[in-house]
mmCIF file of C-alpha atoms in Angstrom:
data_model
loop_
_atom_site.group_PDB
_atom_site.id
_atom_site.type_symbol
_atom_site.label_atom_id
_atom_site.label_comp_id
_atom_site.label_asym_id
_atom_site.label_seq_id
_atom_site.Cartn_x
_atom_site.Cartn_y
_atom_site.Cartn_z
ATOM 1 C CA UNK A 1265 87.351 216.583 200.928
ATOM 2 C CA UNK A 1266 89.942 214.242 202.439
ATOM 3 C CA UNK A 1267 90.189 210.996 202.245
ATOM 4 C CA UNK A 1268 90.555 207.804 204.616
ATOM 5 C CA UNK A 1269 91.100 204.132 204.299
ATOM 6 C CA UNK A 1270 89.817 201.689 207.336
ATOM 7 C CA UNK A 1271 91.005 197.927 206.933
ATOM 8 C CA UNK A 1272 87.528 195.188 207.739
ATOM 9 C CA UNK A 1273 88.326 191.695 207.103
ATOM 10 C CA UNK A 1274 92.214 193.031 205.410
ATOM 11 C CA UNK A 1275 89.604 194.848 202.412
ATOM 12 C CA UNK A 1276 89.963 198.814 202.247
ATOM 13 C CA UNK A 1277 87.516 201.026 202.723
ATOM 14 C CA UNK A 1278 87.026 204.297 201.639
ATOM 15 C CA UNK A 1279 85.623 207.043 203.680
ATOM 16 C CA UNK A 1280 85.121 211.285 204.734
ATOM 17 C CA UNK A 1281 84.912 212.620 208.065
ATOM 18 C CA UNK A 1282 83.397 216.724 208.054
ATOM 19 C CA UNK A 1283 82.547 218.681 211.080
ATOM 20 C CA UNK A 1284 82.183 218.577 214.525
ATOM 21 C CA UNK A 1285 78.994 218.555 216.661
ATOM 22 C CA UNK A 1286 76.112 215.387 216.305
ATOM 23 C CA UNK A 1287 76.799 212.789 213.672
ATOM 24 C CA UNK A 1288 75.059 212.776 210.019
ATOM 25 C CA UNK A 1289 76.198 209.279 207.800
ATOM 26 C CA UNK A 1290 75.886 209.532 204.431
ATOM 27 C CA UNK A 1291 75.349 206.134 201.873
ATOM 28 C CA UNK A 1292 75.438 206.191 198.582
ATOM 29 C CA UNK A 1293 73.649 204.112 195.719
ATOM 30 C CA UNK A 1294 74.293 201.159 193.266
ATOM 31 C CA UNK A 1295 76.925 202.400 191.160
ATOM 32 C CA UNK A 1296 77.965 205.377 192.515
ATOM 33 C CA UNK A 1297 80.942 206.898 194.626
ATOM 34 C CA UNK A 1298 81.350 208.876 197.727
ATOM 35 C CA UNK A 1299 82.023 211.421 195.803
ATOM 36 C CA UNK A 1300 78.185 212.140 195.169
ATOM 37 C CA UNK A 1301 78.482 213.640 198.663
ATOM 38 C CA UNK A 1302 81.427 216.284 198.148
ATOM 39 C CA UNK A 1303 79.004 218.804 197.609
ATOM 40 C CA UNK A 1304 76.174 218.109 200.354
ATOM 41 C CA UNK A 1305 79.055 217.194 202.984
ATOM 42 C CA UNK A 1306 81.016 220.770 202.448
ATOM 43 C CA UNK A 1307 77.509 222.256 203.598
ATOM 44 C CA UNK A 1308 76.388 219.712 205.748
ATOM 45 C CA UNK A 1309 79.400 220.018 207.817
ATOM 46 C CA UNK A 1310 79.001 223.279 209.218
ATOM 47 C CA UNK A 1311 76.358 221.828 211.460
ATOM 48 C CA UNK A 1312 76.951 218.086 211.956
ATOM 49 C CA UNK A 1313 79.560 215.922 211.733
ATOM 50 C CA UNK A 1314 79.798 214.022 208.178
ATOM 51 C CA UNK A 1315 80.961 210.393 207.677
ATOM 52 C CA UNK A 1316 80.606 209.320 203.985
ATOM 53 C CA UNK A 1317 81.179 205.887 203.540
ATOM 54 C CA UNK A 1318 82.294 204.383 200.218
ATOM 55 C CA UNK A 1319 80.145 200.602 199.711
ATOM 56 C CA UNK A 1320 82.283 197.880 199.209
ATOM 57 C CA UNK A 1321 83.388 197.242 195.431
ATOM 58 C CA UNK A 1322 82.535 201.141 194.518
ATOM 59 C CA UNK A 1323 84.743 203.506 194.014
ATOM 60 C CA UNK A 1324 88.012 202.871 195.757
ATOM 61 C CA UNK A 1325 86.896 200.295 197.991
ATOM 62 C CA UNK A 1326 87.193 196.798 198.018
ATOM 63 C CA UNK A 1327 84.749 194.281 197.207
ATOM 64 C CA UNK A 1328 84.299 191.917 200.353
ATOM 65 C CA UNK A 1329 81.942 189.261 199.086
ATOM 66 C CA UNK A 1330 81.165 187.866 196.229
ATOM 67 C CA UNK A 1331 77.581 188.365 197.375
ATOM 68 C CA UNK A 1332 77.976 191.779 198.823
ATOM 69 C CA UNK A 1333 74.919 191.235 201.151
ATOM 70 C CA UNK A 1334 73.515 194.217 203.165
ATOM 71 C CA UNK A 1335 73.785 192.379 205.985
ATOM 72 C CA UNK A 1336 78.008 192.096 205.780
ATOM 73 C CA UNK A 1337 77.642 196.119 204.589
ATOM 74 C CA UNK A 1338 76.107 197.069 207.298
ATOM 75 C CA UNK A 1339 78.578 195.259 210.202
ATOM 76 C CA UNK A 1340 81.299 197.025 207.937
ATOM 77 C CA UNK A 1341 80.115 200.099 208.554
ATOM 78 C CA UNK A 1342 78.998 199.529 212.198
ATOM 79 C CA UNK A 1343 82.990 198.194 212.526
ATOM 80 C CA UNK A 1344 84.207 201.303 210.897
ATOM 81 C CA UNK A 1345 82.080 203.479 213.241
ATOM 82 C CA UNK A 1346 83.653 202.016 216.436
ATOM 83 C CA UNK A 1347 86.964 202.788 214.881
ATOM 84 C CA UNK A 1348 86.436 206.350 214.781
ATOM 85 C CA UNK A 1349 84.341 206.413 218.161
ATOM 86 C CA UNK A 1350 80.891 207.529 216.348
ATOM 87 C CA UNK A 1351 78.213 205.832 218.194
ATOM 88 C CA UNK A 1352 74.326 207.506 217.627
ATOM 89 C CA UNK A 1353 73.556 208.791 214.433
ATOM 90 C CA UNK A 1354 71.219 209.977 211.805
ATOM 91 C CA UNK A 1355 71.943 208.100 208.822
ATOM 92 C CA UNK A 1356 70.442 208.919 204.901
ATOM 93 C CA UNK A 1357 71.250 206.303 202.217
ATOM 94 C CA UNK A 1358 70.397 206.878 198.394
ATOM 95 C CA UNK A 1359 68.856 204.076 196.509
ATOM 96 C CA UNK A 1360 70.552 201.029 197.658
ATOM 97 C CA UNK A 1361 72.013 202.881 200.295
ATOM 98 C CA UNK A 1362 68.545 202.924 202.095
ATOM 99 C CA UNK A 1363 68.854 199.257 201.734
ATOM 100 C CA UNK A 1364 72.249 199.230 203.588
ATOM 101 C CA UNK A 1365 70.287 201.698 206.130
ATOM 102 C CA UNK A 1366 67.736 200.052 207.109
ATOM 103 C CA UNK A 1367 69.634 196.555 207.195
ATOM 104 C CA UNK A 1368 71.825 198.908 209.810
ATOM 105 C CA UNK A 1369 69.073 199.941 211.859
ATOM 106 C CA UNK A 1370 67.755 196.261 212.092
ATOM 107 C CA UNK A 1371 70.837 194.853 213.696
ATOM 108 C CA UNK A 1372 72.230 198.099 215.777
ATOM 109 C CA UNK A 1373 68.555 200.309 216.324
ATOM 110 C CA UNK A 1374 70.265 201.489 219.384
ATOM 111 C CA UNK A 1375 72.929 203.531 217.071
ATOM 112 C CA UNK A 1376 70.028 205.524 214.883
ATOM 113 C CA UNK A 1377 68.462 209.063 215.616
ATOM 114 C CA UNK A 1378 66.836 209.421 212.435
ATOM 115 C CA UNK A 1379 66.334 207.254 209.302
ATOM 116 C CA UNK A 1380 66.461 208.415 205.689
ATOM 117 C CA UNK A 1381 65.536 206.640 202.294
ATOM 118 C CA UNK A 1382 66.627 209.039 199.711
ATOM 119 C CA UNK A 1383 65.223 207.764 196.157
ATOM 120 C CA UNK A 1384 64.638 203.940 198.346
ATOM 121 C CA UNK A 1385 62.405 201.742 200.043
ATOM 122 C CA UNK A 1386 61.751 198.863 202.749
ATOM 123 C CA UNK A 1387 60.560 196.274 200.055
ATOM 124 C CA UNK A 1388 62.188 193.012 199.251
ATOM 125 C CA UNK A 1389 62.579 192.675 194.856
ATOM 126 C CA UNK A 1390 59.617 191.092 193.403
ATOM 127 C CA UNK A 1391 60.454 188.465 191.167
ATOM 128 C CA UNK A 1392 60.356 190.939 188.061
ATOM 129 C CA UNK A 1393 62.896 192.610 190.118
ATOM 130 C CA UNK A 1394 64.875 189.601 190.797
ATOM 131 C CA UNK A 1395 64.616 188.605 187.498
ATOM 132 C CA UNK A 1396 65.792 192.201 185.700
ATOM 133 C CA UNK A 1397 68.816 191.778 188.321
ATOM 134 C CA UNK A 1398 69.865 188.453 187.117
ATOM 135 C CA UNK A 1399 69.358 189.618 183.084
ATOM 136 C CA UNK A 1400 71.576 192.927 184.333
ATOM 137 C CA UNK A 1401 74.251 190.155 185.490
ATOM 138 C CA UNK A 1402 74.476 188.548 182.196
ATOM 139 C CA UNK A 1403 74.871 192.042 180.885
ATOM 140 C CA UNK A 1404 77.719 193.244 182.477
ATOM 141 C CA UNK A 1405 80.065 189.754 182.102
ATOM 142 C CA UNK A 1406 79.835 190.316 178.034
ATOM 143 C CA UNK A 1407 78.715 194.677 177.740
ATOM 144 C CA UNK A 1408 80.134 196.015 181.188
ATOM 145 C CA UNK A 1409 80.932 199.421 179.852
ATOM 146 C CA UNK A 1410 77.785 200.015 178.052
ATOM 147 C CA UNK A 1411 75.728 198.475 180.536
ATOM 148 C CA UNK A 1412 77.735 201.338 183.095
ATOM 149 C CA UNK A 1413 77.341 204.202 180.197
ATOM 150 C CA UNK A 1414 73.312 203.255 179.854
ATOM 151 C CA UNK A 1415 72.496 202.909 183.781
ATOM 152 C CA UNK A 1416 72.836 206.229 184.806
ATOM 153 C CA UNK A 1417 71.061 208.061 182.297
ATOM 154 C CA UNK A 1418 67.742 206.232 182.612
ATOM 155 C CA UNK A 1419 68.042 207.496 186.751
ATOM 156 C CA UNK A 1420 67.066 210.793 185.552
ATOM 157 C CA UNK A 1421 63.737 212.316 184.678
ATOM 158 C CA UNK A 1422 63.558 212.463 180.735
ATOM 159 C CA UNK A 1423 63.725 215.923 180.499
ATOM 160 C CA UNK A 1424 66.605 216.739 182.914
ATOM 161 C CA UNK A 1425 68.891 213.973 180.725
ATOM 162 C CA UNK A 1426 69.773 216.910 178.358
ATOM 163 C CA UNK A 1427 69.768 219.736 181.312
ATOM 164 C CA UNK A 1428 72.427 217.250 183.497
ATOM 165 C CA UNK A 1429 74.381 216.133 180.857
ATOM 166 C CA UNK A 1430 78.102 216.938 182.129
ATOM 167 C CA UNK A 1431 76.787 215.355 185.677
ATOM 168 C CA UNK A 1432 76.010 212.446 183.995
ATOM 169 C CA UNK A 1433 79.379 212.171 182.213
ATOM 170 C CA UNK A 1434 80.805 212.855 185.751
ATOM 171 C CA UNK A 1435 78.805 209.836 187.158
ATOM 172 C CA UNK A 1436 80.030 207.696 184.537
ATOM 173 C CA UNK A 1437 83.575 208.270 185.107
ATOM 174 C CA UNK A 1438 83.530 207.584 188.863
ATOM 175 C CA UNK A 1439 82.392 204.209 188.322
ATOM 176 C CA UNK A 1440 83.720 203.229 184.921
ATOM 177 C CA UNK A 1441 86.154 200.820 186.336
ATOM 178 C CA UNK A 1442 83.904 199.416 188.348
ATOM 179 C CA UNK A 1443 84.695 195.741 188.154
ATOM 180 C CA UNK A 1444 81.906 192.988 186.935
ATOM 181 C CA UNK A 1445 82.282 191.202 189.835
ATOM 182 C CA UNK A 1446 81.589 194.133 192.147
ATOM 183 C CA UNK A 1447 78.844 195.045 189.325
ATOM 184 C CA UNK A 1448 77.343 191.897 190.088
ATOM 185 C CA UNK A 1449 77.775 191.198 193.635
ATOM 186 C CA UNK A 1450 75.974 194.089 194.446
ATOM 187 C CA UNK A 1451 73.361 193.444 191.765
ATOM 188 C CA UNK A 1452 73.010 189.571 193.887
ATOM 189 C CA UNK A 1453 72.939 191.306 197.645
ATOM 190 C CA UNK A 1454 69.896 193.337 196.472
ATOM 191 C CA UNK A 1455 68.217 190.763 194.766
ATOM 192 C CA UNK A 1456 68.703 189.092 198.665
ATOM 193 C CA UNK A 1457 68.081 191.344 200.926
ATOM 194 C CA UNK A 1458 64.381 191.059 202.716
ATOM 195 C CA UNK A 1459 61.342 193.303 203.588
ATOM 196 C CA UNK A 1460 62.226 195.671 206.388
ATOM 197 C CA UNK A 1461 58.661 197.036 206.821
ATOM 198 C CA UNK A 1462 59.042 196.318 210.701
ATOM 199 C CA UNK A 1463 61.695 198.717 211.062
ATOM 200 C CA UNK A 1464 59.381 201.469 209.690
ATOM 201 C CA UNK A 1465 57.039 200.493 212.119
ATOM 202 C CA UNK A 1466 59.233 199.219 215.166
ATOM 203 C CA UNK A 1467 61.907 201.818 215.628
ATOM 204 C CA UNK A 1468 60.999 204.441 217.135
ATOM 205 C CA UNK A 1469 62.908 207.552 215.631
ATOM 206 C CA UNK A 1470 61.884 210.243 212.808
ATOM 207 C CA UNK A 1471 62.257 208.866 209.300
ATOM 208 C CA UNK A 1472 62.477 210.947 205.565
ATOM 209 C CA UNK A 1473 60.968 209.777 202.503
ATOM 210 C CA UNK A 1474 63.064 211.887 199.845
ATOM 211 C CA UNK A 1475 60.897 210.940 196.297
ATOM 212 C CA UNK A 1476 60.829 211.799 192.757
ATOM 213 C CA UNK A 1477 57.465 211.570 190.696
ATOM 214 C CA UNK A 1478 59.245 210.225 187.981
ATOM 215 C CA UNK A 1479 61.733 207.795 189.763
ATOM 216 C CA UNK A 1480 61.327 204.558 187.715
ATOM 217 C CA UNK A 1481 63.533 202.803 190.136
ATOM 218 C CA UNK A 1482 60.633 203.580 193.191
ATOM 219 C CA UNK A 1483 56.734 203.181 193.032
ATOM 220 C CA UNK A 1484 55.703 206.404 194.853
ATOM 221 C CA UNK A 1485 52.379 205.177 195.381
ATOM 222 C CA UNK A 1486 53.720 202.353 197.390
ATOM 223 C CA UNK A 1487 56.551 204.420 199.378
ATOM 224 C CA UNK A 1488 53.585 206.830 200.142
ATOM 225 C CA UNK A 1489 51.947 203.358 202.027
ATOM 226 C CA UNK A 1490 55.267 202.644 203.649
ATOM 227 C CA UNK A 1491 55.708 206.306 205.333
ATOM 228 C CA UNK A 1492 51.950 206.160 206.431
ATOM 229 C CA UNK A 1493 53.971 203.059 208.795
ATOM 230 C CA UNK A 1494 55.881 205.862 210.410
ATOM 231 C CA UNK A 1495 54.826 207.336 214.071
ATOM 232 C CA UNK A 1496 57.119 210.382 212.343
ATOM 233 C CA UNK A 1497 57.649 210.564 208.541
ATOM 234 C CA UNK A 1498 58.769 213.881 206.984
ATOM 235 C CA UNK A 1499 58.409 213.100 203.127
ATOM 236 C CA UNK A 1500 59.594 215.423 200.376
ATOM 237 C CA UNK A 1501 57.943 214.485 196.982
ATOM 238 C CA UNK A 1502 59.427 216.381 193.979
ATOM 239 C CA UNK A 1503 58.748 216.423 190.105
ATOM 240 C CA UNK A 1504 62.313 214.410 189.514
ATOM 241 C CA UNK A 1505 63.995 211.540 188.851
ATOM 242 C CA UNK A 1506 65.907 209.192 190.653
ATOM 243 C CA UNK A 1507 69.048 211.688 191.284
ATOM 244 C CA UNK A 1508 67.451 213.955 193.389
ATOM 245 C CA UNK A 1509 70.895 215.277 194.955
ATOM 246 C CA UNK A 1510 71.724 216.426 191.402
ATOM 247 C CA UNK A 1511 68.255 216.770 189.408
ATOM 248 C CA UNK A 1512 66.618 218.792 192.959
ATOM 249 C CA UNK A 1513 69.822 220.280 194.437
ATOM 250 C CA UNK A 1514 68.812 222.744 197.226
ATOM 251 C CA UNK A 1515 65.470 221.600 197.621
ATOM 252 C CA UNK A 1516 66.796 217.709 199.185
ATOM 253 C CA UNK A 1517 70.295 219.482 200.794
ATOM 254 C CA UNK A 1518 67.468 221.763 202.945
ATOM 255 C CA UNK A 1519 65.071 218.483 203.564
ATOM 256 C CA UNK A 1520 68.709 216.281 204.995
ATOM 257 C CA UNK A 1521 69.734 219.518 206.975
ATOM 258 C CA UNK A 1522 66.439 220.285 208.730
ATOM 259 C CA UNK A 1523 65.519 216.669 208.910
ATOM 260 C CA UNK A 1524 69.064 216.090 210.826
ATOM 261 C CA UNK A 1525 68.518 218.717 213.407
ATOM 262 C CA UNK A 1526 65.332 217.760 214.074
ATOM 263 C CA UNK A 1527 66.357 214.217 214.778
ATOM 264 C CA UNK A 1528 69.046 215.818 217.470
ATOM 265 C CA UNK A 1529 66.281 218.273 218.615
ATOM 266 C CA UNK A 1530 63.580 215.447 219.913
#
């Protein structure tokens, strides 16, 4: 996979450009890389074309804000788009890259084709939430390495810990220089962000529900009641974790594909 840089407000950021043909933009999550999407973009990209976009402060990108709000993450990436004259797309975010999605589809609905919360949701925290964010802040200004080495394990199902061990090693080192204050100014954008259940219902194109039974970062009970907001909801519900590109391989690849054309199809 190559590599570009695009310059927003004189920060860097990191992206991927696959394929030719109708455009598929991948986000990934809190604490992870573009590089979660090496694998789905090589196959992805004999259909669509691929933009992965690297979130500010992650990875090789810069950190715009010291709030990195969705709302300044999603004009990034609708700047970055113009730049490389990509205009209607499907676009798939993991964990707080549905966040960053759905922000995107509230201010520019007349860019999306399709809608995907991979491992996310349309809720605003609850103040449990809020509050877990703020005790993670304090965290990672004294422990920011261990708080980095004990994040990503608890993503994964308890019994696929073991069974994904090397991936999780591989996690960890794409992010272990993650700075604190990108650590933290994500952390304080998602504690911000609001409710976007009127996009589920107002916008008008297919959306995927990708969940895990045992994702202890999403209620599935609840994301079950936000699809049944959907005039078109494909949902894919899988005895998993939170990691389902890693911990459910083929089975979510096949859901993005097939959701993707479908989108270009209607």
């Amino acid at each position: 996979m190559t590599y570009n840089f695009y310059s927003y407000k004189n920060k860097k950021i990191r992206y991927s450009v696959q394929g030719e043909g109708n455009t598929l933009v991948l986000l990934h999550g809190f604490m992870e890389s573009i590089r979660i999407w090496e694998d789905f973009s090589e196959e992805l990209c004999k259909i669509f074309k691929v933009l992965c976009i690297e979130l500010p402060g992650h990875g090789k990108s810069d950190l715009i804000d010291d709030i990195q709000s969705m709302e300044s993450t999603a004009d990034m990436i609708n700047e970055l788009c113009k730049s490389i004259d990509i205009e209607k797309f499907v676009i798939i975010g993991h964990s707080m890259g549905g966040y960053v999605s759905l922000q995107f589809a509230e201010m520019f609905p007349e860019k999306i084709k399709g809608l995907g919360l991979f491992h996310s949701h349309a809720l605003e925290d609850t103040e449990e939430a809020k509050n877990n964010r703020d005790r993670a802040c304090e965290i990672v200004k004294t422990s920011r390495k261990v708080f980095i080495s004990q994040f990503i394990p608890e993503l994964f199902a308890p019994e696929n810990v073991l069974r994904f061990e090397n991936e999780i090693k591989e996690l960890q080192s794409h992010v272990i220089d993650m700075s604190s204050e990108a650590i933290i100014a994500s952390q304080q954008g998602m504690k911000l962000r609001t409710d976007k259940l009127n996009i589920l219902i107002d916008l008008d194109v297919p959306k995927l529900f990708i969940a895990g039974k045992q994702d202890s970062r999403v209620n599935l009970q609840q994301l079950m009641a936000q699809a049944m907001l959907c005039n078109h909801a494909d949902i894919l519900i899988l005895n998993i974790g939170h990691m389902g590109y890693i911990e459910a391989r083929n089975e979510t690849l096949a859901s993005i594909r097939n959701f993707t054309e479908k989108c270009f199809s209607i």
